[in-house]
Coordinates of C-alpha atoms in Angstrom, one line a residue:
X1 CA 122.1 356.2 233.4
X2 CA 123.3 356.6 230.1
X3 CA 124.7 353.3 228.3
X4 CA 127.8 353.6 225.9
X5 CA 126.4 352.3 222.0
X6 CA 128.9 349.6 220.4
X7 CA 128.6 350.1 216.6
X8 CA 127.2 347.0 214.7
X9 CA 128.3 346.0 211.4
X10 CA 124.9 347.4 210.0
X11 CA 126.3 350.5 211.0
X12 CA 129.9 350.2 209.5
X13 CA 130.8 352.4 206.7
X14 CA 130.9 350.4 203.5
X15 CA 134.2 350.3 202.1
X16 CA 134.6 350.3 198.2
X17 CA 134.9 347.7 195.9
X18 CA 138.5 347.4 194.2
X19 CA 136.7 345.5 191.5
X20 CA 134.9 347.8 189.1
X21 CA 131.9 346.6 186.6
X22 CA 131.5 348.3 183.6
X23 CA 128.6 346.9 180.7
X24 CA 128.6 348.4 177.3
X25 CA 126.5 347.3 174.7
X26 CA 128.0 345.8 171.3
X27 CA 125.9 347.3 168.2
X28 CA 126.7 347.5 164.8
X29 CA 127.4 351.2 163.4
X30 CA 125.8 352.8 160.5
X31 CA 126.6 355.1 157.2
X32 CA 126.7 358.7 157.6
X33 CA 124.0 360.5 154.9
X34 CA 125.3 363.2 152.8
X35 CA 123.2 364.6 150.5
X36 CA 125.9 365.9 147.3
X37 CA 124.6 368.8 145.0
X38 CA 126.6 370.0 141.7
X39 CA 127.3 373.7 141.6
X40 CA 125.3 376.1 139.1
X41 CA 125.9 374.6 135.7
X42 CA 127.2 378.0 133.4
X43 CA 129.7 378.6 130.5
X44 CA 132.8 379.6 133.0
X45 CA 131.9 376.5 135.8
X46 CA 132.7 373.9 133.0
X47 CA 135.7 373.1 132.5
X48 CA 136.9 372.6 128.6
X49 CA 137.8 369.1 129.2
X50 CA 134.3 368.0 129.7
X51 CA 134.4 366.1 132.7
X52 CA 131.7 366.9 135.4
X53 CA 132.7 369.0 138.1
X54 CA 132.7 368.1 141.3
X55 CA 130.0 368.8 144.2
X56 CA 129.9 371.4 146.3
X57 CA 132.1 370.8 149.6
X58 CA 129.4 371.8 152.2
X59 CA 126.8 369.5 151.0
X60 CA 129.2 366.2 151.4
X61 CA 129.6 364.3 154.9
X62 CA 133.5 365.4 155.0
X63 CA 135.8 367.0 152.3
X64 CA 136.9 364.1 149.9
X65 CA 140.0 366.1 148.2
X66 CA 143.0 364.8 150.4
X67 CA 145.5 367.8 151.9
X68 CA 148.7 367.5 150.4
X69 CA 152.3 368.2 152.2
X70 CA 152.6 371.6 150.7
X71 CA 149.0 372.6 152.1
X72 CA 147.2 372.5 148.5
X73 CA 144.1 369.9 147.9
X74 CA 143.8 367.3 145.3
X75 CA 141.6 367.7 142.2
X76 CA 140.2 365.6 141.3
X77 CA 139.2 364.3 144.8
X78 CA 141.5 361.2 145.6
X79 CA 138.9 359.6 148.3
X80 CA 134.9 359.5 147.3
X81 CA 135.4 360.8 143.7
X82 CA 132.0 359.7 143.1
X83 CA 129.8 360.6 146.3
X84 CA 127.0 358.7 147.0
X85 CA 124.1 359.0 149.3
X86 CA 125.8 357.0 151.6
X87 CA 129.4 358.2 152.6
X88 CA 132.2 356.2 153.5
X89 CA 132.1 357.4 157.2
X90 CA 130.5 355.3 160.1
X91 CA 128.7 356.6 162.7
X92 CA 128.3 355.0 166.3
X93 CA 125.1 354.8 168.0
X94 CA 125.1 358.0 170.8
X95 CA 123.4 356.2 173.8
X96 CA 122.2 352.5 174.1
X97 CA 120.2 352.6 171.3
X98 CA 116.8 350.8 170.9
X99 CA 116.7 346.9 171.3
X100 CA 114.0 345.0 168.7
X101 CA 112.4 341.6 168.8
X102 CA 113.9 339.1 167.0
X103 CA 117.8 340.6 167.2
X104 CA 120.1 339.2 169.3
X105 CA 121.1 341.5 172.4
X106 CA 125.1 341.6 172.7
X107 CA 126.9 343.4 175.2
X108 CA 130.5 343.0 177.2
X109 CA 131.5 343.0 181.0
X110 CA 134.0 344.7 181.6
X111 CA 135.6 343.7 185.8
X112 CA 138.8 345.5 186.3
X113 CA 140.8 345.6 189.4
X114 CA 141.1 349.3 189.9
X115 CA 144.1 350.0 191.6
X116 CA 144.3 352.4 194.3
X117 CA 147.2 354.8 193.9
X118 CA 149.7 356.3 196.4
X119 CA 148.5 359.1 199.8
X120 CA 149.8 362.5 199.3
X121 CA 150.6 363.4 203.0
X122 CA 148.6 367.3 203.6
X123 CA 151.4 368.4 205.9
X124 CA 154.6 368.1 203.8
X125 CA 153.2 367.3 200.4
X126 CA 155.6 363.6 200.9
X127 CA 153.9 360.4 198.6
X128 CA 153.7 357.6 200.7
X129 CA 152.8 354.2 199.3
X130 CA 148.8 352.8 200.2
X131 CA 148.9 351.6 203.6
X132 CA 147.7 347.9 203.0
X133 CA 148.1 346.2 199.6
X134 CA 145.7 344.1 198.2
X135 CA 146.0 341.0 196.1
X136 CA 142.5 340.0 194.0
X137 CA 141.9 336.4 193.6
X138 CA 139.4 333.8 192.1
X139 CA 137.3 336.9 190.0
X140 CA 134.0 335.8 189.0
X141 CA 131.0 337.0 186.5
X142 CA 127.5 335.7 186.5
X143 CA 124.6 336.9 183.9
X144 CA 120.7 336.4 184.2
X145 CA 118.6 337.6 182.4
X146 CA 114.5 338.7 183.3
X147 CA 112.0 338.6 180.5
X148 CA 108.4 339.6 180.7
X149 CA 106.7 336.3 180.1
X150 CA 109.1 334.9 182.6
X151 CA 107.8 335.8 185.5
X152 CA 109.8 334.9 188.9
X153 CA 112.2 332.6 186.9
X154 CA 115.2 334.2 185.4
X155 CA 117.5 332.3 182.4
X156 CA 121.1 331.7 183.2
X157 CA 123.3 333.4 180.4
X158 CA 126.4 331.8 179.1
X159 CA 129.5 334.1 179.0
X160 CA 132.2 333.9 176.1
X161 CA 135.2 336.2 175.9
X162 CA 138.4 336.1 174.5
X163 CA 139.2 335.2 178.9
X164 CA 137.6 332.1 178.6
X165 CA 139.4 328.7 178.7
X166 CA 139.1 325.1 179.9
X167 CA 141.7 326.1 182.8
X168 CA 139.8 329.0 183.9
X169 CA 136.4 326.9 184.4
X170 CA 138.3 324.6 186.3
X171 CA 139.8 327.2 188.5
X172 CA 136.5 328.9 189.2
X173 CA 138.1 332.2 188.7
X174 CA 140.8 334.5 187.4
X175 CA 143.4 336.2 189.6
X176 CA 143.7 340.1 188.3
X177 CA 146.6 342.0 188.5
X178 CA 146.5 346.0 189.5
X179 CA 144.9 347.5 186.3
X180 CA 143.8 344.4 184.5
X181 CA 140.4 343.7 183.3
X182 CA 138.4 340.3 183.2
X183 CA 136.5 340.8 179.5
X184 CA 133.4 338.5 178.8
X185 CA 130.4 338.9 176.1
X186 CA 127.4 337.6 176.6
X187 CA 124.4 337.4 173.8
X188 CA 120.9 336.6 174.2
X189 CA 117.7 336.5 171.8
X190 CA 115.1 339.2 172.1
X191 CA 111.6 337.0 171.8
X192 CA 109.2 339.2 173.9
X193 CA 108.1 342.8 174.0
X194 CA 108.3 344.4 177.1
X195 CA 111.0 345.5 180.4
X196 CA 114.0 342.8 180.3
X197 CA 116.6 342.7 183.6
X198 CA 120.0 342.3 183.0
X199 CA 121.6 341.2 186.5
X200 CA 125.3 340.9 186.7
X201 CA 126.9 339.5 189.5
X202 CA 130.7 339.8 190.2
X203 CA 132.3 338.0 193.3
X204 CA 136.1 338.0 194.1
X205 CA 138.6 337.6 197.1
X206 CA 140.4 339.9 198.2
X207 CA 143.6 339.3 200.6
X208 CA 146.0 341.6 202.4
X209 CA 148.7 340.8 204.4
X210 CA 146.9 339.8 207.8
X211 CA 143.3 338.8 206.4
X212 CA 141.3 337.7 203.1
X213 CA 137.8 337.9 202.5
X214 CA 135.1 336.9 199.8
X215 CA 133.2 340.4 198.3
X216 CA 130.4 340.2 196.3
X217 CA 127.9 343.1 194.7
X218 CA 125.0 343.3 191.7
X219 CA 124.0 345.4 189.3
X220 CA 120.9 345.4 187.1
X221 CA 120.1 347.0 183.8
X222 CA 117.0 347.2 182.6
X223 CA 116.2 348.2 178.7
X224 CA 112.6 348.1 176.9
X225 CA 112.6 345.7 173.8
X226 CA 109.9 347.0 171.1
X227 CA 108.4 345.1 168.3
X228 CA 110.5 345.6 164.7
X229 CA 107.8 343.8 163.1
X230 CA 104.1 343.4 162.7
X231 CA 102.8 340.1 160.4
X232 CA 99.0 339.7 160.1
X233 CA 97.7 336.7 158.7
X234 CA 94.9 335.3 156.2
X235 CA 94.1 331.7 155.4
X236 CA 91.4 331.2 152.6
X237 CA 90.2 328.0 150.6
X238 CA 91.7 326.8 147.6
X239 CA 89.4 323.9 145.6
X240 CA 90.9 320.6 145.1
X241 CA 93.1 319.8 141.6
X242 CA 91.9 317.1 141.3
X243 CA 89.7 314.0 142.4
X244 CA 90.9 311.9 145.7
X245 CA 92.9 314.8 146.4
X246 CA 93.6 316.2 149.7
X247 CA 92.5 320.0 150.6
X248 CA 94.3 322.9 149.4
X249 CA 94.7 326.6 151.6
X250 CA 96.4 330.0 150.5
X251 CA 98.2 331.6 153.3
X252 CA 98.5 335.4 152.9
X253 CA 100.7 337.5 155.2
X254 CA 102.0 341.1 155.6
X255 CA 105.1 342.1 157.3
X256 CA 105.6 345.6 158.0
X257 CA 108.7 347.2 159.2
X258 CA 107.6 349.4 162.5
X259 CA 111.3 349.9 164.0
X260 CA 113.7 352.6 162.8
X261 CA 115.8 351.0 160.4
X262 CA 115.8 349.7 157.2
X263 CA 115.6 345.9 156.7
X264 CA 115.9 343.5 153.9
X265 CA 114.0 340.2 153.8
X266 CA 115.9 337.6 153.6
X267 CA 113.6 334.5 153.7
X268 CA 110.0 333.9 154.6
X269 CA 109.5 329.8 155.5
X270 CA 106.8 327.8 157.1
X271 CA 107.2 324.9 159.6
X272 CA 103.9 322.7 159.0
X273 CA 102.7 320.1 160.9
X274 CA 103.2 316.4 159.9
X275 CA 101.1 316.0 156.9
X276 CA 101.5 319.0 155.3
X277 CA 103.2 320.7 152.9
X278 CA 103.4 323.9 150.9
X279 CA 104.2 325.9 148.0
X280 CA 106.4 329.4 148.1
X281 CA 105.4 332.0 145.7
X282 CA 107.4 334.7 146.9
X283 CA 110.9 336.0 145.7
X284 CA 112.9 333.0 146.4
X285 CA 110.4 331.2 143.6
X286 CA 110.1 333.8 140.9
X287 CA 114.4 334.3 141.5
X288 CA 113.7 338.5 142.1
X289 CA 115.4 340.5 144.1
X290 CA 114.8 340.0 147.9
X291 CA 112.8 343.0 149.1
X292 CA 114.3 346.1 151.1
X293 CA 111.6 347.7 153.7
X294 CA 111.9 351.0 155.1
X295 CA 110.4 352.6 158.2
X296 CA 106.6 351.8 158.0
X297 CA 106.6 349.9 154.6
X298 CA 104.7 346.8 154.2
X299 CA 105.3 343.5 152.1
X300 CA 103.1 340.8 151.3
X301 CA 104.0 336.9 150.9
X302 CA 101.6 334.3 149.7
X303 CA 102.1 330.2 150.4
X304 CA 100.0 327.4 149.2
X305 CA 99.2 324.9 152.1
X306 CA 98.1 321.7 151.1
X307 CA 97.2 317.9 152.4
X308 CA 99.9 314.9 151.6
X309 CA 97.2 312.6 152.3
X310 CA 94.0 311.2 150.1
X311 CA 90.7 312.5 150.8
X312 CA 91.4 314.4 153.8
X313 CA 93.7 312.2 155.5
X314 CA 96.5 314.3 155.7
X315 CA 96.3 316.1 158.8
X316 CA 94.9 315.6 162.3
X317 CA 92.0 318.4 163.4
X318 CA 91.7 320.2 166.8
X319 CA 88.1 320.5 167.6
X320 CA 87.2 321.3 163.7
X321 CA 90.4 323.4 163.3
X322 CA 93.5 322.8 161.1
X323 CA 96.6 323.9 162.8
X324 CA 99.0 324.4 159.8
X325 CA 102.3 325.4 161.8
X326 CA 104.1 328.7 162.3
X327 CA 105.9 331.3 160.4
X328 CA 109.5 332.3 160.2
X329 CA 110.6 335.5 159.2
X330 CA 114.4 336.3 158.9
X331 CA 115.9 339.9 157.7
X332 CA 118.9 341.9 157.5
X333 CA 119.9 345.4 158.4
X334 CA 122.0 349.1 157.0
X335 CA 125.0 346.8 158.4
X336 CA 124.0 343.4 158.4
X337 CA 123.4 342.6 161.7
X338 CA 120.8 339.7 161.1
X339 CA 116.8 339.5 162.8
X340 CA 114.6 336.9 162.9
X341 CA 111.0 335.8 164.6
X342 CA 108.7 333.3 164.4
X343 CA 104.9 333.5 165.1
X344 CA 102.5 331.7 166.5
X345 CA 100.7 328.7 165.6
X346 CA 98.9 329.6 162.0
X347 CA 95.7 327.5 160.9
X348 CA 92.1 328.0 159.9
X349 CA 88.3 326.7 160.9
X350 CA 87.7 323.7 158.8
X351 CA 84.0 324.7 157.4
X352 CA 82.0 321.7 156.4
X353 CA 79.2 321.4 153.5
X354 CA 76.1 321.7 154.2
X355 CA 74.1 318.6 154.5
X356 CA 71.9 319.0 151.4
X357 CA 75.5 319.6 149.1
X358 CA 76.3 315.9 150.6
X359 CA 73.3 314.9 150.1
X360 CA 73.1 315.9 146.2
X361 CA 76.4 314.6 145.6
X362 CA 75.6 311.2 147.0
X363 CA 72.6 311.6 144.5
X364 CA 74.5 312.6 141.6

């Protein structure tokens, strides 16, 4: 006997959302190269009045003589009379683009209502209007974010947007209108290497003219965050200046640029531990020019760590070591879009003398 199959709502075809999501990333753009060349320098390319002429069209980023209303060009060029390496033209990233420890990771969410628009009829090519309207209500976005060192727990990310107000957070929501878009930016700081999960969540209601109902879907997007910088440290001994003074360390480090861009230092600083306190004798102390690092260059800083305290008193040791504190490295980049990262906790193995050294000074 064959039994008639009621269809269950696993088995209902999923209607589509008339809320839309839509992420793009928010990155700063960069210069266009060009690469200028003077033509062949020879008695009839000179002109008699002396001035230089100007560089060949095809080896500049776009034509810098403007087109005038009678179809002639301008000479001398009335944009870029001078071309630099750099042109005036900004370029926009192609794709995503490559996210860095220590930057901050922007992007915006875009939920628009997407109206759907009127049925042509197949038999007599008549527009009739959508059989059921639909009003959206009470439009919500959520952000998490999944790190690598997180583990099961994700971090709650707080949205900002020219959408926001005190009204709205009261509300719980914003009603959209067909065609309008719900706009919020959220920005979080890279600290980890590895996968990171964005999860956006948008909820809405959506009512016709017999029912209402509460809708719901995800999205993730997952990106790789890469190291933009290595620092390798070195702590040495420094001998005391003087007598009932504390202990004195140097710090070396070397930062080298391994993204794709080119950065310039902005400050190197050390948070010490109580007790402590150091000397800078980098750029900041000397009043140079703060250095600029390309692709695979290397810097080196130097700081002079030493005690507050009398005879050793300074500072509290960790099973014979001396924890100084950590390093903070901050930068700029092409556009000035700022980076920075901090290390771990620096120190060094506190060696002691030798017993016979203590022995002879005791002598002495």
């Amino acid at each position: 006997m064959s039994h008639q199959r009621y269809p269950s709502t696993h088995d209902a075809v999923k209607e589509p959302h008339s809320v839309s999501l839509k992420v793009l990333r928010l990155s700063r753009p960069s210069l266009v190269t060009q690469f200028p060349l003077q033509p062949p320098l020879s008695a009839t390319s000179v002109p008699s009045t002396g001035r230089r002429p100007p560089p060949i069209p095809a080896s500049l980023a776009y034509d810098p003589r403007d087109l005038l209303r009678d179809g002639t060009l301008t000479d001398p060029p009335a944009v870029n009379p001078d071309p630099f390496i750099l042109s005036p033209i900004v370029n926009l990233p192609p794709s995503f683009g490559s996210a860095y420890v220590g930057e901050t990771f922007s992007c915006t969410l875009c939920a628009s209502h997407d109206a759907f628009g009127s049925v042509v009829s197949s038999d007599e090519g008549d527009v009739s209007p959508p059989a059921t309207h639909k009003t959206i209500r009470d439009v919500r976005i959520k952000a998490e974010m999944k790190t690598p060192g997180s583990g099961t727990v994700v971090t709650q990310l707080e949205l900002i947007g020219p959408d926001s107000s005190p009204e709205d957070d009261k509300k719980g929501g914003v009603d959209l209108a067909p065609g309008a878009t719900l706009q919020k930016i959220v920005n979080f700081d890279l600290k980890e290497e590895g996968n990171h999960v964005l999860a956006v969540t948008v909820s809405y209601y959506e009512a016709t003219e017999v029912s209402g109902r509460t809708r719901t879907f995800r999205k993730l997007y997952q990106f790789i965050c890469k190291a933009s910088m290595i620092v390798r440290t070195k702590p040495g001994l420094l001998s005391a200046t003087g007598t009932g003074k504390g202990r004195r360390w140097v710090l070396e480090a070397q930062l080298e640029n391994c993204g794709e861009d080119v950065m310039q230092l902005e400050r190197v600083v050390l948070d010490l531990a109580p007790g402590l306190g150091y000397t800078d004798c980098n750029w900041e102390a000397s009043r140079s020019a703060k250095p600029v690092l390309r692709p695979g260059e290397t810097e080196q800083v130097c700081f002079v760590v030493e005690e507050e305290g009398e005879d050793g008193k300074g500072v509290e040791e960790e099973e014979g070591r001396v924890v100084f504190g950590v390093l903070g490295v901050g930068w700029r980049g092409e556009m000035g879009n700022r980076g920075f990262l901090t290390t771990g906790k620096l120190g060094t193995r506190h060696v002691k003398p030798p017993a016979s050294a203590v022995v002879k000074k005791i002598a002495a």
